[in-house]
Short mmCIF file of C-alpha atoms and ligand atoms in Angstrom, two decimals:
data_model
loop_
_atom_site.label_atom_id
_atom_site.label_comp_id
_atom_site.label_asym_id
_atom_site.label_seq_id
_atom_site.Cartn_x
_atom_site.Cartn_y
_atom_site.Cartn_z
CA UNK I 1 16.77 23.16 3.06
CA UNK I 2 13.54 25.48 3.55
CA UNK I 3 11.92 25.82 6.71
CA UNK I 4 10.51 23.03 8.51
CA UNK I 5 6.09 22.49 7.10
CA UNK I 6 3.39 21.52 9.18
CA UNK I 7 2.49 18.47 7.38
CA UNK I 8 -0.27 15.95 7.70
CA UNK I 9 -0.90 12.79 6.49
CA UNK I 10 -4.69 11.55 6.19
CA UNK I 11 -5.43 7.24 5.49
CA UNK I 12 -7.61 5.12 6.52
CA UNK I 13 -4.13 2.53 7.16
CA UNK I 14 -0.88 2.81 9.12
CA UNK I 15 1.45 0.81 10.17
CA UNK I 16 2.16 -0.50 12.44
CA UNK I 17 -1.61 0.21 13.69
CA UNK I 18 -4.60 -1.19 11.34
CA UNK I 19 -3.63 -2.82 7.99
CA UNK I 20 -5.22 -3.87 4.68
CA UNK I 21 -2.47 -3.62 2.53
CA UNK I 22 0.78 -1.63 0.38
CA UNK I 23 -1.09 1.82 1.77
CA UNK I 24 -0.25 1.28 5.65
CA UNK I 25 3.14 1.07 4.72
CA UNK I 26 3.62 3.50 3.64
CA UNK I 27 1.14 6.17 5.09
CA UNK I 28 3.36 4.66 8.38
CA UNK I 29 6.70 4.74 6.90
CA UNK I 30 6.19 8.83 4.97
CA UNK I 31 5.85 10.48 8.32
CA UNK I 32 8.80 8.88 9.72
CA UNK I 33 11.38 10.23 6.95
CA UNK I 34 9.01 13.21 6.67
CA UNK I 35 9.86 13.86 10.15
CA UNK I 36 13.26 12.62 9.71
CA UNK I 37 13.86 15.96 7.61
CA UNK I 38 12.76 18.10 10.16
CA UNK I 39 8.88 18.73 9.46
CA UNK I 40 6.32 18.78 11.71
CA UNK I 41 3.83 15.85 10.93
CA UNK I 42 0.98 14.62 12.05
CA UNK I 43 -0.32 11.26 11.24
CA UNK I 44 -4.58 10.77 11.05
CA UNK I 45 -6.52 7.41 11.27
CA UNK I 46 -9.56 5.87 12.33
CA UNK I 47 -10.00 4.44 15.20
CA UNK I 48 -10.40 0.55 14.83
CA UNK I 49 -11.35 -2.41 17.05
CA UNK I 50 -7.75 -3.64 16.32
CA UNK I 51 -5.70 -0.43 17.77
CA UNK I 52 -5.12 -1.37 20.68
CA UNK I 53 -5.28 1.46 22.74
CA UNK I 54 -2.95 0.49 25.76
CA UNK I 55 -0.44 -1.73 24.12
CA UNK I 56 -0.10 2.34 22.35
CA UNK I 57 -0.64 4.32 25.07
CA UNK I 58 -3.37 6.02 23.77
CA UNK I 59 -5.03 9.66 25.35
CA UNK I 60 -8.45 10.43 24.84
CA UNK I 61 -8.32 14.63 24.44
CA UNK I 62 -10.71 16.79 26.00
CA UNK I 63 -12.31 18.60 23.14
CA UNK I 64 -14.40 16.15 20.98
CA UNK I 65 -16.05 16.91 18.19
CA UNK I 66 -18.97 17.40 16.55
CA UNK I 67 -19.63 16.43 12.97
CA UNK I 68 -23.31 16.85 10.66
CA UNK I 69 -23.39 13.64 8.74
CA UNK I 70 -27.00 15.14 6.49
CA UNK I 71 -29.28 15.51 9.30
CA UNK I 72 -27.70 14.01 12.88
CA UNK I 73 -24.47 15.40 14.10
CA UNK I 74 -22.27 13.01 14.62
CA UNK I 75 -20.08 12.85 18.48
CA UNK I 76 -15.76 11.61 17.75
CA UNK I 77 -13.84 11.57 20.03
CA UNK I 78 -9.51 11.86 19.44
CA UNK I 79 -6.86 9.74 20.84
CA UNK I 80 -4.01 10.71 20.86
CA UNK I 81 -0.86 8.39 20.00
CA UNK I 82 2.35 8.70 18.18
CA UNK I 83 4.63 6.44 15.46
CA UNK I 84 7.79 7.36 16.76
CA UNK I 85 8.28 10.07 19.67
CA UNK I 86 8.60 13.33 17.57
CA UNK I 87 5.62 11.96 15.28
CA UNK I 88 2.04 12.56 16.87
CA UNK I 89 -0.94 10.62 15.51
CA UNK I 90 -5.10 11.08 15.49
CA UNK I 91 -7.03 8.66 16.13
CA UNK I 92 -10.62 9.23 15.03
CA UNK I 93 -13.16 7.26 17.82
CA UNK I 94 -16.80 7.06 17.21
CA UNK I 95 -17.94 3.66 17.53
CA UNK I 96 -20.85 3.41 15.31
CA UNK I 97 -18.61 3.24 12.18
CA UNK I 98 -15.28 2.35 13.46
CA UNK I 99 -14.80 -0.10 16.83
CA UNK I 100 -15.69 -3.57 14.18
CA UNK I 101 -14.39 -6.30 13.10
CA UNK I 102 -12.62 -5.27 9.84
CA UNK I 103 -12.04 -2.41 7.85
CA UNK I 104 -13.44 -1.96 4.89
CA UNK I 105 -15.56 -5.39 5.25
CA UNK I 106 -15.17 -8.91 6.00
CA UNK I 107 -13.33 -10.47 3.07
CA UNK I 108 -14.50 -9.80 -0.65
CA UNK I 109 -17.26 -7.46 0.29
CA UNK I 110 -17.80 -3.88 1.82
CA UNK I 111 -19.92 -2.41 4.55
CA UNK I 112 -23.05 -0.83 3.26
CA UNK I 113 -21.63 2.52 5.92
CA UNK I 114 -18.80 3.01 4.33
CA UNK I 115 -19.83 6.44 2.66
CA UNK I 116 -20.95 7.61 5.57
CA UNK I 117 -18.18 6.43 8.17
CA UNK I 118 -15.78 7.81 5.83
CA UNK I 119 -17.88 11.14 4.54
CA UNK I 120 -17.93 11.33 8.78
CA UNK I 121 -14.22 10.99 8.98
CA UNK I 122 -12.77 13.18 6.25
CA UNK I 123 -14.65 16.01 7.83
CA UNK I 124 -13.70 14.44 11.32
CA UNK I 125 -9.95 15.23 9.73
CA UNK I 126 -10.61 19.19 9.58
CA UNK I 127 -11.80 19.54 12.81
CA UNK I 128 -8.98 17.11 14.68
CA UNK I 129 -6.58 20.31 13.53
CA UNK I 130 -8.81 22.88 15.00
CA UNK I 131 -8.74 20.67 18.15
CA UNK I 132 -4.95 20.07 17.52
CA UNK I 133 -4.65 23.77 16.51
CA UNK I 134 -2.19 22.70 13.55
CA UNK I 135 -2.45 24.58 11.15
CA UNK I 136 -1.19 22.35 7.92
CA UNK I 137 0.47 23.81 4.79
CA UNK I 138 -0.58 20.59 3.67
CA UNK I 139 -2.50 18.07 4.02
CA UNK I 140 -1.97 14.47 2.08
CA UNK I 141 -4.45 12.78 1.37
CA UNK I 142 -4.13 8.54 0.63
CA UNK I 143 -6.72 6.93 -1.69
CA UNK I 144 -10.70 6.96 -2.29
CA UNK I 145 -11.29 7.19 1.82
CA UNK I 146 -10.24 10.53 2.72
CA UNK I 147 -11.13 11.76 -1.02
CA UNK I 148 -14.00 14.17 0.84
CA UNK I 149 -11.34 15.95 2.67
CA UNK I 150 -10.12 18.38 0.21
CA UNK I 151 -13.66 18.35 -1.25
CA UNK I 152 -14.65 20.92 2.25
CA UNK I 153 -11.88 22.60 2.09
CA UNK I 154 -12.48 23.94 -1.24
CA UNK I 155 -16.21 24.54 -0.77
CA UNK I 156 -17.42 24.83 3.28
CA UNK I 157 -13.96 25.81 4.13
CA UNK I 158 -13.04 28.04 1.53
CA UNK I 159 -13.46 31.16 3.76
CA UNK I 160 -11.95 29.17 7.42
CA UNK I 161 -9.03 31.63 8.07
CA UNK I 162 -7.08 28.99 9.66
CA UNK I 163 -7.14 27.26 6.31
CA UNK I 164 -6.00 30.14 4.43
CA UNK I 165 -2.43 28.95 4.14
CA UNK I 166 -3.50 24.79 3.81
CA UNK I 167 -2.66 22.98 0.33
CA UNK I 168 -4.09 19.00 -0.29
CA UNK I 169 -2.29 16.63 -1.34
CA UNK I 170 -4.13 13.82 -3.17
CA UNK I 171 -1.43 10.29 -3.90
CA UNK I 172 -3.27 7.87 -5.51
CA UNK I 173 -2.13 4.09 -4.72
CA UNK I 174 -4.56 2.18 -6.44
CA UNK I 175 -7.35 3.19 -9.42
CA UNK I 176 -9.38 -0.27 -9.04
CA UNK I 177 -10.17 1.36 -5.62
CA UNK I 178 -12.50 4.50 -6.26
CA UNK I 179 -15.22 4.30 -2.94
CA UNK I 180 -18.31 4.60 -5.55
CA UNK I 181 -21.34 5.07 -3.52
CA UNK I 182 -25.20 5.67 -4.50
CA UNK I 183 -26.01 9.17 -5.15
CA UNK I 184 -28.75 8.81 -2.46
CA UNK I 185 -25.64 9.37 -0.04
CA UNK I 186 -24.91 12.55 -1.44
CA UNK I 187 -26.77 14.52 1.09
CA UNK I 188 -25.09 12.30 3.79
CA UNK I 189 -22.25 14.70 3.19
CA UNK I 190 -24.07 18.12 3.44
CA UNK I 191 -21.86 19.15 0.41
CA UNK I 192 -23.94 21.08 -1.82
CA UNK I 193 -25.82 19.34 -4.57
CA UNK I 194 -24.52 21.34 -7.69
CA UNK I 195 -21.05 20.43 -6.59
CA UNK I 196 -22.84 15.56 -8.48
CA UNK I 197 -22.01 16.69 -11.64
CA UNK I 198 -19.40 15.04 -14.24
CA UNK I 199 -16.55 17.86 -13.67
CA UNK I 200 -17.42 17.78 -9.83
CA UNK I 201 -17.79 15.02 -7.11
CA UNK I 202 -19.68 12.39 -9.67
CA UNK I 203 -18.77 9.37 -12.11
CA UNK I 204 -20.65 7.80 -14.45
CA UNK I 205 -24.18 8.35 -12.14
CA UNK I 206 -22.12 7.57 -8.86
CA UNK I 207 -21.05 10.06 -6.42
CA UNK I 208 -17.18 8.44 -6.63
CA UNK I 209 -14.77 10.04 -3.70
CA UNK I 210 -11.93 9.35 -5.42
CA UNK I 211 -12.92 11.29 -8.03
CA UNK I 212 -13.71 13.79 -5.60
CA UNK I 213 -10.27 13.94 -4.60
CA UNK I 214 -8.77 13.98 -7.98
CA UNK I 215 -11.07 17.14 -8.93
CA UNK I 216 -10.71 18.72 -5.63
CA UNK I 217 -7.15 18.73 -4.33
CA UNK I 218 -4.45 21.18 -5.54
CA UNK I 219 -1.51 18.44 -6.66
CA UNK I 220 -1.87 14.84 -7.41
CA UNK I 221 0.63 12.19 -6.83
CA UNK I 222 0.43 8.70 -6.82
CA UNK I 223 3.63 5.90 -6.03
CA UNK I 224 5.77 5.83 -9.23
CA UNK I 225 7.22 7.08 -12.47
CA UNK I 226 5.84 4.31 -14.99
CA UNK I 227 1.75 4.05 -13.02
CA UNK I 228 2.01 7.69 -13.17
CA UNK I 229 2.33 7.41 -17.14
CA UNK I 230 0.15 4.21 -17.62
CA UNK I 231 -2.65 6.33 -16.10
CA UNK I 232 -2.74 8.26 -18.58
CA UNK I 233 -4.26 5.80 -20.88
CA UNK I 234 -7.74 4.19 -20.52
CA UNK I 235 -6.51 0.54 -20.55
CA UNK I 236 -5.20 1.14 -16.57
CA UNK I 237 -7.32 4.46 -15.34
CA UNK I 238 -10.70 2.93 -14.55
CA UNK I 239 -12.10 5.12 -16.20
CA UNK I 240 -10.20 8.05 -15.06
CA UNK I 241 -8.04 8.70 -18.01
CA UNK I 242 -10.37 12.06 -18.66
CA UNK I 243 -9.70 13.58 -15.11
CA UNK I 244 -5.67 12.84 -14.96
CA UNK I 245 -5.84 13.64 -18.56
CA UNK I 246 -7.11 17.02 -17.49
CA UNK I 247 -4.68 17.11 -14.56
CA UNK I 248 -1.30 15.71 -16.16
CA UNK I 249 0.84 18.78 -15.74
CA UNK I 250 -0.25 18.25 -11.47
CA UNK I 251 0.28 14.32 -11.53
CA UNK I 252 3.54 13.57 -10.21
CA UNK I 253 5.06 9.72 -9.56
CA UNK I 254 7.39 9.53 -6.39
CA UNK I 255 8.43 5.16 -5.78
CA UNK I 256 7.50 4.62 -2.47
CA UNK I 257 10.30 3.05 -0.72
CA UNK I 258 9.88 0.08 2.68
CA UNK I 259 10.58 0.64 5.91
CA UNK I 260 14.04 -0.33 7.03
CA UNK I 261 13.21 -0.34 10.87
CA UNK I 262 10.52 -3.01 9.53
CA UNK I 263 12.36 -5.04 6.80
CA UNK I 264 16.07 -5.57 7.62
CA UNK I 265 17.24 -9.69 8.11
CA UNK I 266 20.09 -7.64 9.73
CA UNK I 267 17.78 -6.47 12.73
CA UNK I 268 14.16 -8.45 12.32
CA UNK I 269 12.90 -10.55 15.38
CA UNK I 270 10.61 -12.38 13.37
CA UNK I 271 13.47 -15.09 11.59
CA UNK I 272 14.99 -18.16 12.07
CA UNK I 273 18.56 -16.23 11.60
CA UNK I 274 19.24 -12.81 11.07
CA UNK I 275 21.65 -12.07 8.03
CA UNK I 276 23.24 -9.72 5.33
CA UNK I 277 25.13 -9.07 1.50
CA UNK I 278 28.76 -9.36 4.50
CA UNK I 279 27.15 -13.04 6.03
CA UNK I 280 24.68 -14.30 3.49
CA UNK I 281 24.60 -17.85 5.65
CA UNK I 282 21.51 -17.33 7.74
CA UNK I 283 19.40 -17.97 4.78
CA UNK I 284 19.43 -21.13 4.70
CA UNK I 285 19.08 -21.56 7.81
CA UNK I 286 15.77 -19.52 7.42
CA UNK I 287 15.24 -21.60 4.28
CA UNK I 288 15.13 -24.58 6.43
CA UNK I 289 12.83 -23.12 8.99
CA UNK I 290 10.75 -22.17 5.84
CA UNK I 291 10.39 -25.39 4.81
CA UNK I 292 9.58 -27.11 8.72
CA UNK I 293 7.07 -24.97 9.06
CA UNK I 294 4.73 -25.75 5.67
CA UNK I 295 5.73 -29.32 5.99
CA UNK I 296 7.93 -29.49 2.53
CA UNK I 297 9.40 -31.90 1.16
CA UNK I 298 13.60 -31.10 1.77
CA UNK I 299 14.44 -30.93 -1.80
CA UNK I 300 17.72 -29.48 -1.59
CA UNK I 301 18.17 -28.74 -5.36
CA UNK I 302 15.11 -27.53 -5.07
CA UNK I 303 13.92 -23.62 -5.47
CA UNK I 304 11.69 -22.30 -3.21
CA UNK I 305 9.52 -19.67 -4.70
CA UNK I 306 6.94 -17.65 -2.50
CA UNK I 307 3.60 -15.30 -2.76
CA UNK I 308 2.74 -12.87 -0.18
CA UNK I 309 -0.32 -11.42 -1.32
CA UNK I 310 -4.20 -9.96 -1.59
CA UNK I 311 -5.52 -12.87 -3.05
CA UNK I 312 -7.78 -10.60 -5.98
CA UNK I 313 -7.27 -10.15 -9.81
CA UNK I 314 -4.89 -7.40 -10.11
CA UNK I 315 -1.90 -9.88 -8.47
CA UNK I 316 -1.85 -12.00 -11.04
CA UNK I 317 -2.67 -15.42 -9.16
CA UNK I 318 -5.17 -16.71 -12.09
CA UNK I 319 -1.69 -16.95 -14.17
CA UNK I 320 0.02 -18.73 -11.13
CA UNK I 321 -2.58 -20.92 -11.27
CA UNK I 322 -2.51 -22.26 -14.67
CA UNK I 323 1.25 -22.54 -14.04
CA UNK I 324 1.08 -24.68 -10.75
CA UNK I 325 -1.41 -26.86 -13.03
CA UNK I 326 1.00 -27.12 -15.87
CA UNK I 327 4.21 -26.49 -14.67
CA UNK I 328 5.35 -24.34 -12.16
CA UNK I 329 5.77 -27.44 -9.72
CA UNK I 330 7.75 -29.84 -11.38
CA UNK I 331 10.86 -28.11 -10.43
CA UNK I 332 10.54 -25.55 -7.50
CA UNK I 333 8.70 -25.56 -4.30
CA UNK I 334 5.63 -22.44 -3.79
CA UNK I 335 4.67 -21.13 -0.54
CA UNK I 336 1.53 -18.56 -0.42
CA UNK I 337 0.33 -16.29 1.54
CA UNK I 338 -2.56 -14.68 1.07
CA UNK I 339 -6.73 -14.24 1.48
CA UNK I 340 -8.76 -12.21 -0.43
CA UNK I 341 -11.62 -13.82 -3.77
CA UNK I 342 -12.66 -17.09 -2.75
CA UNK I 343 -12.15 -18.75 -5.85
CA UNK I 344 -7.99 -17.89 -5.31
CA UNK I 345 -8.46 -19.12 -1.48
CA UNK I 346 -10.36 -22.13 -2.25
CA UNK I 347 -7.95 -23.08 -5.28
CA UNK I 348 -4.46 -23.01 -3.64
CA UNK I 349 -6.63 -24.47 -0.43
CA UNK I 350 -7.76 -27.72 -2.17
CA UNK I 351 -4.26 -27.90 -3.66
CA UNK I 352 -1.79 -28.00 -0.75
CA UNK I 353 1.38 -31.17 -0.50
CA UNK I 354 4.33 -31.82 -0.51
CA UNK I 355 5.17 -28.39 -3.28
CA UNK I 356 2.77 -26.56 -2.64
CA UNK I 357 2.92 -24.65 1.27
CA UNK I 358 -0.73 -23.15 1.42
CA UNK I 359 -2.04 -20.18 4.63
CA UNK I 360 -4.67 -18.21 4.07
CA UNK I 361 -4.64 -15.25 6.24
CA UNK I 362 -2.44 -12.26 7.22
CA UNK I 363 0.57 -12.74 8.86
CA UNK I 364 2.84 -10.53 9.43
CA UNK I 365 5.32 -12.57 10.66
CA UNK I 366 4.97 -15.34 8.56
CA UNK I 367 4.84 -12.84 5.60
CA UNK I 368 8.76 -11.84 6.98
CA UNK I 369 9.67 -15.67 7.57
CA UNK I 370 8.27 -16.15 3.64
CA UNK I 371 9.70 -13.69 2.15
CA UNK I 372 13.61 -14.24 4.40
CA UNK I 373 13.28 -18.36 3.76
CA UNK I 374 12.81 -18.29 -0.02
CA UNK I 375 14.90 -17.95 -3.25
CA UNK I 376 12.18 -16.42 -5.35
CA UNK I 377 8.93 -14.50 -5.11
CA UNK I 378 6.32 -14.17 -7.31
CA UNK I 379 4.86 -10.72 -8.32
CA UNK I 380 2.85 -11.14 -12.40
CA UNK I 381 0.35 -8.50 -10.83
CA UNK I 382 -2.01 -7.44 -14.02
CA UNK I 383 -1.40 -3.69 -12.42
CA UNK I 384 0.95 -2.88 -10.13
CA UNK I 385 0.76 0.96 -8.78
CA UNK I 386 4.09 0.46 -6.89
CA UNK I 387 3.94 -3.12 -5.10
CA UNK I 388 6.35 -3.41 -2.40
CA UNK I 389 6.75 -7.27 -1.41
CA UNK I 390 9.50 -7.31 -4.11
CA UNK I 391 11.00 -4.81 -2.53
CA UNK I 392 10.78 -6.63 0.90
CA UNK I 393 11.82 -9.34 -1.03
CA UNK I 394 15.10 -8.15 -2.50
CA UNK I 395 15.80 -6.82 0.85
CA UNK I 396 16.05 -10.78 2.09
CA UNK I 397 17.91 -11.68 -0.67
CA UNK I 398 14.57 -13.11 -2.89
CA UNK I 399 14.93 -12.45 -6.28
CA UNK I 400 11.21 -11.19 -8.00
CA UNK I 401 9.76 -12.71 -11.32
CA UNK I 402 7.45 -10.23 -12.27
CA UNK I 403 5.39 -9.15 -14.80
CA UNK I 404 7.02 -5.60 -16.42
CA UNK I 405 4.35 -3.02 -15.14
CA UNK I 406 4.14 0.47 -13.26
CA UNK I 407 5.96 0.25 -10.00
CA UNK I 408 7.73 -3.46 -10.62
CA UNK I 409 9.19 -1.63 -14.37
CA UNK I 410 10.45 0.79 -12.17
CA UNK I 411 11.73 -1.26 -9.49
CA UNK I 412 12.45 -4.97 -10.63
CA UNK I 413 16.01 -4.66 -13.21
CA UNK I 414 16.66 -7.10 -15.63
CA UNK I 415 19.11 -9.41 -14.60
CA UNK I 416 22.16 -9.72 -17.34
CA UNK I 417 23.54 -13.18 -17.14
CA UNK I 418 26.19 -11.42 -19.32
CA UNK I 419 27.71 -8.75 -17.16
CA UNK I 420 25.69 -9.76 -13.55
CA UNK I 421 24.15 -6.54 -13.51
CA UNK I 422 20.35 -6.87 -12.14
CA UNK I 423 17.67 -7.93 -9.48
CA UNK I 424 15.21 -10.07 -11.21
CA UNK I 425 13.02 -11.66 -14.07
CA UNK I 426 10.51 -10.16 -15.66
CA UNK I 427 8.20 -10.40 -17.68
CA UNK I 428 5.71 -8.64 -21.04
CA UNK I 429 3.81 -9.18 -22.29
CA UNK I 430 1.34 -10.35 -20.17
CA UNK I 431 1.04 -13.79 -20.88
CA UNK I 432 1.54 -18.00 -19.39
CA UNK I 433 3.96 -18.46 -22.22
CA UNK I 434 6.03 -15.31 -20.84
CA UNK I 435 5.80 -15.74 -17.20
CA UNK I 436 6.94 -19.59 -18.35
CA UNK I 437 9.37 -17.70 -20.57
CA UNK I 438 10.95 -16.56 -17.39
CA UNK I 439 10.28 -19.19 -14.76
CA UNK I 440 12.65 -20.69 -17.23
CA UNK I 441 15.25 -18.23 -17.17
CA UNK I 442 15.35 -17.61 -13.27
CA UNK I 443 15.65 -21.63 -12.82
CA UNK I 444 18.82 -21.26 -15.00
CA UNK I 445 20.85 -18.37 -13.47
CA UNK I 446 19.81 -20.24 -10.01
CA UNK I 447 21.52 -23.44 -11.09
CA UNK I 448 24.64 -21.38 -11.69
CA UNK I 449 25.87 -21.21 -8.57
CA UNK I 450 28.46 -18.11 -9.11
CA UNK I 451 25.68 -16.56 -11.41
CA UNK I 452 23.29 -17.16 -8.46
CA UNK I 453 25.75 -15.77 -5.67
CA UNK I 454 26.03 -12.63 -7.54
CA UNK I 455 21.96 -12.20 -7.83
CA UNK I 456 21.32 -12.57 -4.90
CA UNK I 457 24.15 -9.86 -3.20
CA UNK I 458 22.27 -7.88 -6.43
CA UNK I 459 18.89 -8.02 -3.72
CA UNK I 460 20.54 -8.13 -0.67
CA UNK I 461 23.06 -4.99 -1.39
CA UNK I 462 20.21 -3.01 -3.63
CA UNK I 463 18.33 1.19 -1.81
CA UNK I 464 15.09 0.84 -2.02
CA UNK I 465 14.44 2.83 1.65
CA UNK I 466 12.47 6.41 1.72
CA UNK I 467 14.70 8.97 1.93
CA UNK I 468 14.83 10.24 -1.82
CA UNK I 469 11.13 9.70 -2.04
CA UNK I 470 10.37 11.55 1.37
CA UNK I 471 12.87 13.86 -0.22
CA UNK I 472 10.79 14.64 -3.45
CA UNK I 473 7.62 14.15 -1.45
CA UNK I 474 9.04 17.71 0.32
CA UNK I 475 10.25 18.78 -3.32
CA UNK I 476 6.08 18.46 -4.25
CA UNK I 477 4.94 19.64 -1.51
CA UNK I 478 6.79 23.37 -1.82
CA UNK I 479 6.09 23.76 -5.29
CA UNK I 480 2.76 22.68 -4.54
CA UNK I 481 3.14 26.03 -1.96
CA UNK I 482 4.51 27.57 -4.56
CA UNK I 483 1.92 27.90 -7.13
P1 LIG R 1 -1.04 -4.29 -2.00
O1 LIG R 1 -1.08 -2.81 -1.08
O2 LIG R 1 -1.95 -4.08 -3.36
O3 LIG R 1 -1.56 -5.43 -0.87
P2 LIG R 1 2.27 -3.83 -1.62
O4 LIG R 1 3.28 -4.95 -2.08
O5 LIG R 1 2.48 -2.73 -1.86
O6 LIG R 1 1.06 -4.69 -2.29
O7 LIG R 1 1.24 -4.14 -0.17
C1 LIG R 1 1.54 -5.44 0.25
C2 LIG R 1 1.91 -5.66 1.93
O8 LIG R 1 0.97 -5.69 2.69
C3 LIG R 1 3.26 -5.10 2.13
O9 LIG R 1 3.81 -5.44 3.59
C4 LIG R 1 3.28 -7.20 2.75
O10 LIG R 1 4.38 -7.66 3.15
C5 LIG R 1 1.43 -7.30 3.17
N1 LIG R 1 0.98 -8.47 2.44
C6 LIG R 1 0.51 -8.62 2.13
N2 LIG R 1 -0.96 -10.00 2.11
C7 LIG R 1 0.09 -10.28 3.18
C8 LIG R 1 -0.81 -10.94 4.14
N3 LIG R 1 -1.75 -12.91 4.00
N4 LIG R 1 -0.44 -11.37 5.54
C9 LIG R 1 1.10 -10.27 5.74
N5 LIG R 1 1.14 -9.53 5.29
C10 LIG R 1 0.93 -9.17 3.71
C1 LIG R 2 -1.66 -0.27 -3.58
C2 LIG R 2 -1.43 -0.47 -4.34
C3 LIG R 2 0.23 -1.07 -4.48
C4 LIG R 2 1.08 0.25 -3.71
C5 LIG R 2 0.46 0.34 -2.76
C6 LIG R 2 1.04 1.76 -1.93
O1 LIG R 2 -2.37 -0.65 -2.30
O2 LIG R 2 -1.67 -1.69 -4.97
O3 LIG R 2 1.31 -1.12 -5.74
O4 LIG R 2 2.77 -0.87 -3.40
O5 LIG R 2 -0.36 0.57 -3.06
O6 LIG R 2 1.54 2.55 -1.95
#
């Protein structure tokens, strides 16, 4: 135990205020876990239209901020709220940039001024520290939307005594999203143009916010051990292998946890009947309710599989579509909740049946009901930096069938029917043939009541809490400060 640190967590989404995926879960849970370790934590995100000011009792601060964006000065208002008592949250309000229907753009698209929006936000993060007099030891930035903050600190604010002791961490949640913008956006950032080169903020001719964070942060983290190694290989690195290899001694893999105050079948307000490892019976009522909800034919002996997912190539939707066409629905039923690429949405929308339940959209209560009521979750991801959904599923006694990549490799232990150890079923190499074999193995275990009970109990009792991961973040923060 050392002295408490001042830690700023900066992100473009934070649960419960704004969420499109796991980034929000992490940035909502990690600050709480760090607070419980005794640190002073401040969280900062944009004030989007979806954030309900009165519900969260947000109050505007008296001082405003004024951020240079190109030749203009753009005013912003800071609102203050809290994540839990003791963990304040600052919301950066700027109507023109953030009072919009979506966070980044309509499904499958990006707002054309995203560079400008997040140039404003990344510099507002720094100015907000001064306004609130929060002198951070650590600014933990997350993903491309916050990638420029470390650049500002190392250049325009390099001699600002307020940040003399501040060090930056850049946490990578997904290299597939980089914030790549035309170089014409460079003047909007008001950074020296000399930074626009391959050793700086440029990547293959573009102004790249993720690359910027990778180059200018003091330390890098990513969200699982296996992903931290995969991304050193060109096939997983989305063209960032050069910079990542040059910084590999600064790169740490810390596997995410899940937030038990949100995900716990013993306390979940959304599900039909609460349950636990000691009293697992309630899960049967949850399954029945789920079958009814999707109007699926009630077939006692059939396992119910599910997916709760962004519908993108990353998530292996192509493989699931092929499996649906060829074999999956013969011996199992499937419910899928998700939204994303039009071709995936269209496929599932047009195949709704008594065996296949489909809801296209984003619906948190339904996600809880699906994970509680299903027997299996499918996550055949092409790549998966960590993945939270498989851990949420296991916490609800729902057995994962996944590819053996990234955080899936680290969190899903292959079930061994001889020893009764393990948590799910993993396939590798990535192909329909191997996926299909694992589904067959999973169904064999499902039909053996004794084996099945053991496996479900293993999932229900596994630990995916944040405590251990938060301690690892603390260790990395201290190491960064000691350098
Ligand atoms: P990713 O961040 O790549 O989308 P994760 O598994 O890390 O994947 O996290 C996804 C998060 O979003 C989980 O909390 C999951 O429950 C939630 N989620 C995904 N799709 C939906 C949806 N359509 N409706 C509600 N929640 C969803
Ligand atoms: C990203 C990744 C996912 C990870 C999440 C939170 O969205 O796709 O694997 O769990 O971030 O770190």
